[in-house]
Amino acid sequence: MKSYLKYIACFLIVLLITSTLAYSFVVLKFSPVTDLAVVAQTKVTATIYWQKQSSVTGYKIYISSTEKKEYKQIMSVDSPERNKVVITGLKQDEKYSFCVAPYRTFFGTTKQGPKSAPVHVYTWLSSQKIDKITQSKTGIVTVSWKGSKIAGGYELEYSLFSDFSYSESVDIKGKDSTA
């Protein structure tokens, strides 16, 4: 009887070691998501795409904005076949960064793989409204507007005619909001 108990104990120890190794091999070994890209965007949405992974349960989507440098999870995709999502509710005139991480669920335990390299999205700029126009005695006009946090420059169009039938434009480089 005692020899059977020794065999059962050895079998259980081997089973435990084997299952631990299988768990660490199956669940803990991940490849990061590759080819993360922005495939569409609007004023307040972004569509991201990545390469599918067959050995995962799904993917977790992370976001970071220009104001907050840390990433927070915004959604989970519960299918290894779905590799494109539309992210809504973004603010216009902002820069966002997205990462995707694969995850696996194994015997009720979920483990996450490494986050992908980030992809950056600039939502569409809001139209600019002129705040103030001042004219000096020498005929120089100064124009001021609110400006954008992410604009690389502006094009200021002006005309002597109210219908802009003849107009000219000036390129303004940088984030200045006065020309």
Tab-separated table of C-alpha atoms in Angstrom:
chain	number	residue	atom	x	y	z
A	1	MET	CA	0.000	0.000	0.000
A	2	LYS	CA	2.822	2.390	0.873
A	3	SER	CA	4.490	1.776	-2.497
A	4	TYR	CA	1.311	2.880	-4.281
A	5	LEU	CA	1.314	6.090	-2.258
A	6	LYS	CA	4.925	6.727	-3.315
A	7	TYR	CA	3.971	6.208	-6.988
A	8	ILE	CA	0.956	8.484	-6.651
A	9	ALA	CA	3.071	11.139	-4.901
A	10	CYS	CA	5.744	10.917	-7.620
A	11	PHE	CA	3.075	11.099	-10.313
A	12	LEU	CA	1.546	14.184	-8.712
A	13	ILE	CA	4.946	15.876	-8.407
A	14	VAL	CA	5.752	15.133	-12.068
A	15	LEU	CA	2.288	16.386	-13.077
A	16	LEU	CA	2.776	19.588	-11.077
A	17	ILE	CA	6.204	20.256	-12.591
A	18	THR	CA	4.972	19.478	-16.104
A	19	SER	CA	1.909	21.694	-15.752
A	20	THR	CA	4.046	24.529	-14.331
A	21	LEU	CA	6.455	24.272	-17.254
A	22	ALA	CA	3.571	24.082	-19.744
A	23	TYR	CA	1.929	27.081	-18.094
A	24	SER	CA	5.102	29.154	-18.258
A	25	PHE	CA	5.733	28.114	-21.853
A	26	VAL	CA	2.166	28.607	-23.100
A	27	VAL	CA	1.139	31.646	-21.080
A	28	LEU	CA	4.276	33.570	-20.279
A	29	LYS	CA	6.044	33.478	-23.654
A	30	PHE	CA	4.723	36.327	-25.796
A	31	SER	CA	5.754	38.077	-28.938
A	32	PRO	CA	4.990	41.787	-28.980
A	33	VAL	CA	2.374	43.030	-31.422
A	34	THR	CA	3.989	44.172	-34.675
A	35	ASP	CA	3.047	46.478	-37.541
A	36	LEU	CA	0.862	48.730	-35.392
A	37	ALA	CA	-0.380	51.539	-37.642
A	38	VAL	CA	-3.004	54.245	-37.880
A	39	VAL	CA	-5.141	53.437	-40.914
A	40	ALA	CA	-7.798	56.177	-40.615
A	41	GLN	CA	-8.608	59.231	-38.556
A	42	THR	CA	-11.193	61.990	-38.300
A	43	LYS	CA	-11.682	64.993	-36.046
A	44	VAL	CA	-12.392	62.790	-33.010
A	45	THR	CA	-11.636	59.156	-33.990
A	46	ALA	CA	-8.653	57.022	-34.917
A	47	THR	CA	-8.580	53.542	-36.435
A	48	ILE	CA	-5.576	51.393	-35.576
A	49	TYR	CA	-4.482	48.076	-37.087
A	50	TRP	CA	-1.884	45.473	-36.115
A	51	GLN	CA	-0.598	42.057	-37.168
A	52	LYS	CA	-2.701	39.142	-35.818
A	53	GLN	CA	-1.251	36.605	-33.411
A	54	SER	CA	-2.741	33.125	-33.470
A	55	SER	CA	-1.686	31.947	-30.021
A	56	VAL	CA	-3.384	34.667	-27.959
A	57	THR	CA	-6.801	35.111	-26.396
A	58	GLY	CA	-7.043	38.770	-27.386
A	59	TYR	CA	-5.480	42.210	-27.198
A	60	LYS	CA	-5.523	45.159	-24.795
A	61	ILE	CA	-5.476	48.678	-26.247
A	62	TYR	CA	-3.662	51.485	-24.382
A	63	ILE	CA	-3.740	55.273	-24.867
A	64	SER	CA	-1.614	58.223	-23.800
A	65	SER	CA	-2.319	61.870	-24.600
A	66	THR	CA	0.075	64.801	-24.773
A	67	GLU	CA	-0.935	65.939	-21.286
A	68	LYS	CA	-0.511	62.519	-19.643
A	69	LYS	CA	2.672	60.609	-20.359
A	70	GLU	CA	1.481	57.286	-18.904
A	71	TYR	CA	-0.554	54.719	-20.799
A	72	LYS	CA	-3.953	53.546	-19.598
A	73	GLN	CA	-6.028	50.682	-20.945
A	74	ILE	CA	-9.080	51.889	-22.867
A	75	MET	CA	-10.436	48.665	-24.343
A	76	SER	CA	-9.964	44.947	-24.694
A	77	VAL	CA	-10.431	42.893	-27.862
A	78	ASP	CA	-11.507	39.363	-26.927
A	79	SER	CA	-10.581	37.668	-30.202
A	80	PRO	CA	-7.210	36.830	-31.758
A	81	GLU	CA	-8.809	37.348	-35.198
A	82	ARG	CA	-9.878	40.968	-34.645
A	83	ASN	CA	-6.890	43.208	-35.303
A	84	LYS	CA	-8.458	46.584	-36.072
A	85	VAL	CA	-10.352	48.944	-33.765
A	86	VAL	CA	-11.927	52.380	-34.031
A	87	ILE	CA	-11.196	54.561	-31.029
A	88	THR	CA	-13.836	57.228	-30.480
A	89	GLY	CA	-14.224	60.165	-28.132
A	90	LEU	CA	-10.860	61.765	-28.855
A	91	LYS	CA	-10.454	65.526	-28.574
A	92	GLN	CA	-9.877	67.569	-31.690
A	93	ASP	CA	-6.460	69.227	-32.099
A	94	GLU	CA	-4.604	66.716	-29.869
A	95	LYS	CA	-1.739	64.257	-30.162
A	96	TYR	CA	-2.371	60.712	-28.910
A	97	SER	CA	-0.179	57.631	-28.653
A	98	PHE	CA	-1.508	54.055	-28.771
A	99	CYS	CA	0.016	50.696	-27.808
A	100	VAL	CA	-1.397	47.183	-28.104
A	101	ALA	CA	-0.512	44.220	-25.875
A	102	PRO	CA	-1.509	40.589	-26.446
A	103	TYR	CA	-2.954	38.539	-23.600
A	104	ARG	CA	-3.754	34.900	-22.909
A	105	THR	CA	-6.161	33.290	-20.518
A	106	PHE	CA	-5.084	29.848	-19.292
A	107	PHE	CA	-7.062	27.938	-16.650
A	108	GLY	CA	-8.794	31.127	-15.528
A	109	THR	CA	-5.569	33.138	-15.212
A	110	THR	CA	-4.906	36.011	-17.597
A	111	LYS	CA	-1.352	37.053	-18.433
A	112	GLN	CA	-0.428	40.004	-20.608
A	113	GLY	CA	2.468	40.212	-23.039
A	114	PRO	CA	4.645	43.260	-23.712
A	115	LYS	CA	3.154	46.444	-25.141
A	116	SER	CA	3.939	47.222	-28.764
A	117	ALA	CA	5.978	50.200	-29.842
A	118	PRO	CA	3.663	53.223	-29.779
A	119	VAL	CA	1.977	54.703	-32.814
A	120	HIS	CA	1.089	58.419	-32.789
A	121	VAL	CA	-2.082	60.118	-34.015
A	122	TYR	CA	-2.768	63.795	-34.489
A	123	THR	CA	-6.481	64.493	-34.600
A	124	TRP	CA	-7.601	67.106	-37.063
A	125	LEU	CA	-6.895	70.694	-36.153
A	126	SER	CA	-9.776	72.889	-35.196
A	127	SER	CA	-10.363	75.880	-37.424
A	128	GLN	CA	-8.702	78.990	-36.114
A	129	LYS	CA	-10.602	82.166	-35.307
A	130	ILE	CA	-8.962	85.558	-35.307
A	131	ASP	CA	-9.051	87.139	-31.853
A	132	LYS	CA	-7.664	90.576	-32.646
A	133	ILE	CA	-6.497	92.687	-35.579
A	134	THR	CA	-4.590	95.899	-34.946
A	135	GLN	CA	-3.217	98.322	-37.490
A	136	SER	CA	-0.364	100.723	-36.916
A	137	LYS	CA	-0.016	104.139	-38.521
A	138	THR	CA	2.584	102.782	-40.949
A	139	GLY	CA	0.118	100.356	-42.539
A	140	ILE	CA	1.341	97.244	-40.712
A	141	VAL	CA	-1.383	94.924	-39.488
A	142	THR	CA	-0.955	92.543	-36.532
A	143	VAL	CA	-3.263	89.525	-36.382
A	144	SER	CA	-3.684	87.361	-33.250
A	145	TRP	CA	-5.475	84.017	-32.802
A	146	LYS	CA	-5.723	81.315	-30.140
A	147	GLY	CA	-3.348	78.847	-31.814
A	148	SER	CA	-2.985	75.096	-31.702
A	149	LYS	CA	-0.881	72.905	-29.415
A	150	ILE	CA	0.186	70.651	-32.286
A	151	ALA	CA	0.255	72.854	-35.395
A	152	GLY	CA	3.587	73.161	-37.170
A	153	GLY	CA	2.574	76.446	-38.747
A	154	TYR	CA	-0.270	78.418	-40.286
A	155	GLU	CA	-1.301	79.933	-43.564
A	156	LEU	CA	-2.819	83.388	-43.164
A	157	GLU	CA	-4.915	84.529	-46.103
A	158	TYR	CA	-5.748	88.218	-46.477
A	159	SER	CA	-7.413	90.503	-48.999
A	160	LEU	CA	-8.264	94.143	-49.547
A	161	PHE	CA	-11.711	93.015	-50.740
A	162	SER	CA	-14.398	91.670	-48.399
A	163	ASP	CA	-15.387	88.931	-50.884
A	164	PHE	CA	-11.735	87.776	-51.119
A	165	SER	CA	-11.946	88.028	-54.929
A	166	TYR	CA	-8.256	88.835	-54.899
A	167	SER	CA	-6.278	87.473	-51.961
A	168	GLU	CA	-2.746	86.655	-50.937
A	169	SER	CA	-1.412	84.365	-48.248
A	170	VAL	CA	1.528	84.271	-45.878
A	171	ASP	CA	3.039	81.110	-44.389
A	172	ILE	CA	3.785	81.350	-40.676
A	173	LYS	CA	6.135	78.715	-39.327
A	174	GLY	CA	6.002	77.407	-35.791
A	175	LYS	CA	3.411	77.670	-33.068
A	176	ASP	CA	3.245	81.482	-32.996
A	177	SER	CA	-0.263	82.848	-32.852
A	178	THR	CA	0.581	86.374	-33.947
A	179	ALA	CA	1.648	87.561	-37.381
